Amino acid sequence: MAGPQDFVLVNNSSSFICYVYVSAQGTSDWEEDVLDDDCLAPGDSVRINFNAGRQAMGDLRVEDLDGNYEEYYGFNLNRLSRITIKGGGQASYQ
């Protein structure tokens, strides 16, 4: 059953995304990698199940195998259903 903070992550970048971390906004550490041992190829998507309790605002970090990463801050997990990573620090939210 989908929670109010679950969303679909779409990789529209040109890189494989191999690590995805989601945390409640304002926390000092990232949560565990939600992709486990998988990588998200360009053009692919995955459903992310996340429960931040009463915290609606979240942060996201995506990383490739080489350790290159992008971080996105302050999105409302209760008001979106899709995050599209475009690369170059760009993302869109629906």
Coordinates of N, CA, C and O in Angstrom, one line a residue:
M1 N 0.8 -1.2 0.0 CA 0.0 0.0 0.0 C 0.9 1.2 0.0 O 1.8 1.4 0.8
A2 N 0.6 2.2 -0.9 CA 1.4 3.4 -1.0 C 1.1 4.3 0.1 O 0.0 4.6 0.4
G3 N 2.2 4.9 0.7 CA 2.0 5.9 1.7 C 2.0 7.3 1.0 O 2.3 7.4 -0.2
P4 N 1.6 8.3 1.8 CA 1.5 9.7 1.2 C 2.9 10.2 0.7 O 2.9 11.2 0.0
Q5 N 4.0 9.6 1.2 CA 5.3 10.1 0.8 C 6.0 9.3 -0.3 O 7.1 9.5 -0.6
D6 N 5.3 8.3 -0.8 CA 5.9 7.4 -1.8 C 5.8 8.2 -3.2 O 5.0 9.1 -3.4
F7 N 6.8 8.0 -4.0 CA 6.8 8.6 -5.3 C 7.5 7.8 -6.4 O 8.2 6.8 -6.0
V8 N 7.4 8.2 -7.6 CA 8.1 7.5 -8.7 C 9.3 8.4 -9.0 O 9.2 9.6 -9.2
L9 N 10.5 7.8 -9.1 CA 11.7 8.5 -9.5 C 12.0 8.1 -11.0 O 12.1 6.9 -11.3
V10 N 12.1 9.1 -11.8 CA 12.4 8.9 -13.2 C 13.8 9.4 -13.5 O 14.1 10.5 -13.2
N11 N 14.6 8.6 -14.2 CA 15.9 9.0 -14.6 C 15.9 9.5 -16.1 O 16.0 8.7 -17.0
N12 N 15.9 10.8 -16.3 CA 15.9 11.4 -17.6 C 17.3 12.0 -17.8 O 17.5 12.8 -18.7
S13 N 18.3 11.6 -17.0 CA 19.7 12.0 -17.2 C 20.4 11.1 -18.2 O 19.8 10.1 -18.6
S14 N 21.6 11.3 -18.5 CA 22.4 10.5 -19.4 C 23.2 9.4 -18.6 O 24.0 8.7 -19.2
S15 N 23.1 9.4 -17.3 CA 23.9 8.5 -16.4 C 23.0 7.5 -15.7 O 21.8 7.7 -15.5
F16 N 23.6 6.4 -15.4 CA 23.0 5.4 -14.5 C 23.0 5.9 -13.1 O 24.0 6.4 -12.6
I17 N 21.8 5.9 -12.5 CA 21.7 6.2 -11.1 C 21.8 4.9 -10.3 O 20.9 4.1 -10.4
C18 N 22.8 4.8 -9.4 CA 23.0 3.6 -8.7 C 22.7 3.7 -7.2 O 22.6 2.6 -6.5
Y19 N 22.6 4.9 -6.7 CA 22.3 5.0 -5.3 C 21.3 6.2 -5.1 O 21.5 7.2 -5.7
V20 N 20.3 5.9 -4.4 CA 19.3 7.0 -4.1 C 19.0 7.0 -2.6 O 18.7 6.0 -2.0
Y21 N 19.2 8.2 -2.1 CA 19.0 8.4 -0.6 C 17.9 9.5 -0.5 O 17.9 10.5 -1.1
V22 N 16.9 9.2 0.4 CA 15.9 10.1 0.7 C 15.9 10.3 2.3 O 16.0 9.3 3.0
S23 N 15.8 11.5 2.7 CA 15.8 11.8 4.1 C 14.8 13.0 4.4 O 14.5 13.8 3.5
A24 N 14.2 13.0 5.6 CA 13.4 14.1 6.0 C 14.3 15.3 6.0 O 15.4 15.3 6.4
Q25 N 13.7 16.4 5.6 CA 14.4 17.7 5.5 C 15.0 18.1 6.9 O 14.3 17.9 7.9
G26 N 16.2 18.6 6.9 CA 16.8 19.0 8.1 C 17.6 18.0 8.9 O 18.2 18.3 9.9
T27 N 17.6 16.7 8.5 CA 18.4 15.7 9.2 C 19.8 15.8 8.7 O 20.1 16.2 7.5
S28 N 20.7 15.4 9.5 CA 22.2 15.6 9.2 C 22.7 14.4 8.4 O 23.8 14.5 7.8
D29 N 22.0 13.3 8.3 CA 22.5 12.1 7.6 C 21.4 11.6 6.6 O 20.2 11.8 6.8
W30 N 21.9 11.0 5.6 CA 21.1 10.4 4.6 C 20.6 9.1 5.1 O 21.4 8.4 5.8
E31 N 19.4 8.7 4.7 CA 18.9 7.3 5.1 C 19.6 6.3 4.2 O 20.5 6.6 3.4
E32 N 19.3 5.0 4.3 CA 19.9 4.0 3.5 C 19.5 4.1 2.1 O 18.5 4.7 1.7
D33 N 20.4 3.6 1.2 CA 20.1 3.5 -0.2 C 18.9 2.8 -0.5 O 18.7 1.6 -0.1
V34 N 17.9 3.4 -1.2 CA 16.6 2.8 -1.4 C 16.6 1.9 -2.7 O 15.6 1.2 -3.0
L35 N 17.7 1.9 -3.5 CA 17.8 1.1 -4.7 C 18.4 -0.3 -4.4 O 18.4 -1.2 -5.2
D36 N 18.9 -0.5 -3.2 CA 19.6 -1.7 -2.8 C 20.8 -1.9 -3.8 O 21.7 -1.1 -3.8
D37 N 20.8 -3.0 -4.5 CA 21.9 -3.4 -5.4 C 21.6 -3.1 -6.9 O 22.3 -3.5 -7.8
D38 N 20.5 -2.3 -7.1 CA 20.1 -2.0 -8.5 C 20.6 -0.7 -9.0 O 21.0 0.2 -8.2
C39 N 20.7 -0.5 -10.3 CA 21.0 0.8 -10.9 C 19.8 1.2 -11.8 O 19.1 0.3 -12.4
L40 N 19.5 2.4 -11.8 CA 18.4 2.9 -12.7 C 19.0 3.5 -13.9 O 19.6 4.5 -13.9
A41 N 18.7 2.9 -15.1 CA 19.3 3.3 -16.4 C 18.6 4.5 -16.9 O 17.4 4.8 -16.5
P42 N 19.2 5.3 -17.7 CA 18.6 6.4 -18.3 C 17.3 6.0 -19.0 O 17.2 5.0 -19.7
G43 N 16.2 6.8 -18.7 CA 14.9 6.5 -19.3 C 14.1 5.6 -18.4 O 12.9 5.4 -18.7
D44 N 14.6 5.0 -17.4 CA 13.9 4.1 -16.5 C 13.3 4.8 -15.3 O 13.7 5.9 -15.0
S45 N 12.4 4.1 -14.7 CA 11.8 4.7 -13.5 C 11.6 3.6 -12.4 O 11.6 2.4 -12.7
V46 N 11.4 4.0 -11.2 CA 11.3 3.1 -10.1 C 10.4 3.8 -9.0 O 10.4 5.0 -8.8
R47 N 9.5 3.0 -8.4 CA 8.7 3.5 -7.3 C 9.5 3.5 -6.0 O 10.1 2.5 -5.7
I48 N 9.5 4.6 -5.3 CA 10.3 4.8 -4.1 C 9.2 4.8 -2.9 O 8.3 5.6 -3.0
N49 N 9.4 3.9 -2.0 CA 8.5 3.9 -0.8 C 9.2 4.5 0.3 O 10.3 4.1 0.7
F50 N 8.7 5.6 0.9 CA 9.3 6.3 1.9 C 8.3 6.8 2.9 O 7.3 7.3 2.6
N51 N 8.7 6.6 4.2 CA 7.8 7.1 5.3 C 8.6 8.0 6.2 O 9.5 7.5 6.9
A52 N 8.3 9.3 6.1 CA 9.0 10.2 7.0 C 8.1 10.6 8.2 O 8.3 11.6 8.9
G53 N 7.1 9.8 8.5 CA 6.2 10.1 9.6 C 5.5 11.4 9.3 O 4.9 11.5 8.3
R54 N 5.5 12.3 10.3 CA 4.7 13.5 10.2 C 5.5 14.6 9.4 O 4.9 15.6 9.0
Q55 N 6.7 14.3 9.1 CA 7.6 15.3 8.3 C 7.2 15.2 6.8 O 7.3 14.2 6.2
A56 N 6.7 16.3 6.3 CA 6.3 16.4 4.9 C 7.4 16.7 3.9 O 7.4 16.3 2.8
M57 N 8.4 17.5 4.4 CA 9.4 18.0 3.6 C 10.6 17.0 3.5 O 11.0 16.5 4.6
G58 N 11.1 16.8 2.3 CA 12.2 15.8 2.2 C 13.3 16.3 1.3 O 13.2 17.3 0.6
D59 N 14.5 15.6 1.4 CA 15.6 15.9 0.5 C 16.0 14.6 -0.2 O 15.7 13.5 0.3
L60 N 16.6 14.7 -1.3 CA 17.0 13.6 -2.2 C 18.4 13.7 -2.7 O 18.9 14.8 -3.0
R61 N 19.1 12.6 -2.7 CA 20.5 12.5 -3.2 C 20.5 11.3 -4.2 O 20.1 10.2 -3.8
V62 N 21.0 11.6 -5.4 CA 21.2 10.5 -6.4 C 22.7 10.4 -6.7 O 23.4 11.5 -6.8
E63 N 23.2 9.2 -6.9 CA 24.7 9.0 -7.2 C 24.9 8.0 -8.3 O 24.1 7.0 -8.3
D64 N 25.9 8.2 -9.1 CA 26.3 7.2 -10.1 C 27.4 6.3 -9.5 O 27.8 6.5 -8.3
L65 N 27.8 5.3 -10.2 CA 28.8 4.3 -9.7 C 30.2 5.0 -9.5 O 31.0 4.5 -8.7
D66 N 30.5 6.1 -10.1 CA 31.7 6.8 -9.9 C 31.7 7.8 -8.7 O 32.7 8.4 -8.5
G67 N 30.6 7.9 -8.0 CA 30.5 8.7 -6.9 C 30.1 10.2 -7.2 O 30.0 11.0 -6.3
N68 N 29.8 10.4 -8.5 CA 29.2 11.7 -8.8 C 27.8 11.8 -8.3 O 27.0 10.8 -8.4
Y69 N 27.4 12.9 -7.7 CA 26.1 13.0 -7.1 C 25.4 14.4 -7.3 O 26.1 15.3 -7.7
E70 N 24.1 14.3 -7.2 CA 23.3 15.6 -7.2 C 22.4 15.5 -6.0 O 21.9 14.4 -5.6
E71 N 22.1 16.6 -5.4 CA 21.3 16.7 -4.2 C 20.1 17.7 -4.5 O 20.4 18.7 -5.1
Y72 N 19.0 17.4 -4.0 CA 17.8 18.2 -4.2 C 17.1 18.4 -2.8 O 16.9 17.4 -2.1
Y73 N 16.8 19.6 -2.5 CA 16.3 19.9 -1.1 C 15.0 20.5 -1.1 O 14.6 21.3 -2.0
G74 N 14.2 20.2 0.0 CA 13.0 20.9 0.3 C 11.8 20.6 -0.6 O 11.1 21.5 -0.8
F75 N 11.6 19.4 -1.0 CA 10.4 19.1 -1.7 C 9.3 18.5 -0.8 O 9.7 17.8 0.2
N76 N 8.1 18.8 -1.1 CA 7.0 18.3 -0.2 C 6.6 16.9 -0.6 O 5.9 16.7 -1.7
L77 N 6.9 15.9 0.2 CA 6.6 14.5 -0.1 C 5.1 14.2 -0.1 O 4.7 13.2 -0.7
N78 N 4.3 15.0 0.5 CA 2.9 14.8 0.6 C 2.2 15.3 -0.6 O 1.0 15.0 -0.9
R79 N 2.9 16.1 -1.4 CA 2.2 16.8 -2.6 C 2.7 16.4 -3.9 O 2.4 17.0 -4.9
L80 N 3.6 15.5 -4.0 CA 4.2 15.1 -5.3 C 4.0 13.6 -5.5 O 4.0 12.8 -4.5
S81 N 4.0 13.1 -6.7 CA 3.9 11.7 -7.0 C 5.1 11.3 -7.9 O 5.3 10.1 -8.1
R82 N 5.8 12.3 -8.4 CA 6.9 11.9 -9.4 C 8.0 13.0 -9.3 O 7.8 14.2 -9.3
I83 N 9.3 12.5 -9.3 CA 10.4 13.3 -9.4 C 11.2 12.8 -10.6 O 11.5 11.6 -10.7
T84 N 11.5 13.7 -11.5 CA 12.3 13.4 -12.7 C 13.6 14.1 -12.6 O 13.7 15.3 -12.5
I85 N 14.7 13.2 -12.6 CA 16.0 13.7 -12.6 C 16.5 14.0 -14.0 O 16.4 13.0 -14.9
K86 N 16.9 15.2 -14.3 CA 17.3 15.5 -15.7 C 18.8 15.6 -15.9 O 19.2 15.7 -17.0
G87 N 19.5 15.6 -14.8 CA 21.0 15.7 -14.9 C 21.4 17.2 -14.8 O 20.6 18.1 -15.0
G88 N 22.6 17.4 -14.5 CA 23.1 18.8 -14.4 C 22.5 19.6 -13.3 O 22.4 20.8 -13.4
G89 N 22.1 18.9 -12.2 CA 21.4 19.5 -11.1 C 20.0 19.9 -11.3 O 19.4 20.6 -10.5
Q90 N 19.4 19.5 -12.4 CA 18.0 19.8 -12.7 C 17.1 18.7 -12.5 O 17.4 17.5 -12.7
A91 N 15.9 19.0 -11.9 CA 14.9 18.0 -11.6 C 13.5 18.7 -11.8 O 13.4 19.9 -11.6
S92 N 12.5 17.9 -12.0 CA 11.1 18.4 -12.0 C 10.3 17.6 -11.1 O 10.6 16.4 -10.9
Y93 N 9.3 18.2 -10.6 CA 8.4 17.5 -9.6 C 7.0 17.6 -10.0 O 6.5 18.7 -10.5
Q94 N 6.2 16.5 -9.9 CA 4.8 16.5 -10.2 C 4.0 16.0 -9.0 O 4.5 15.1 -8.3

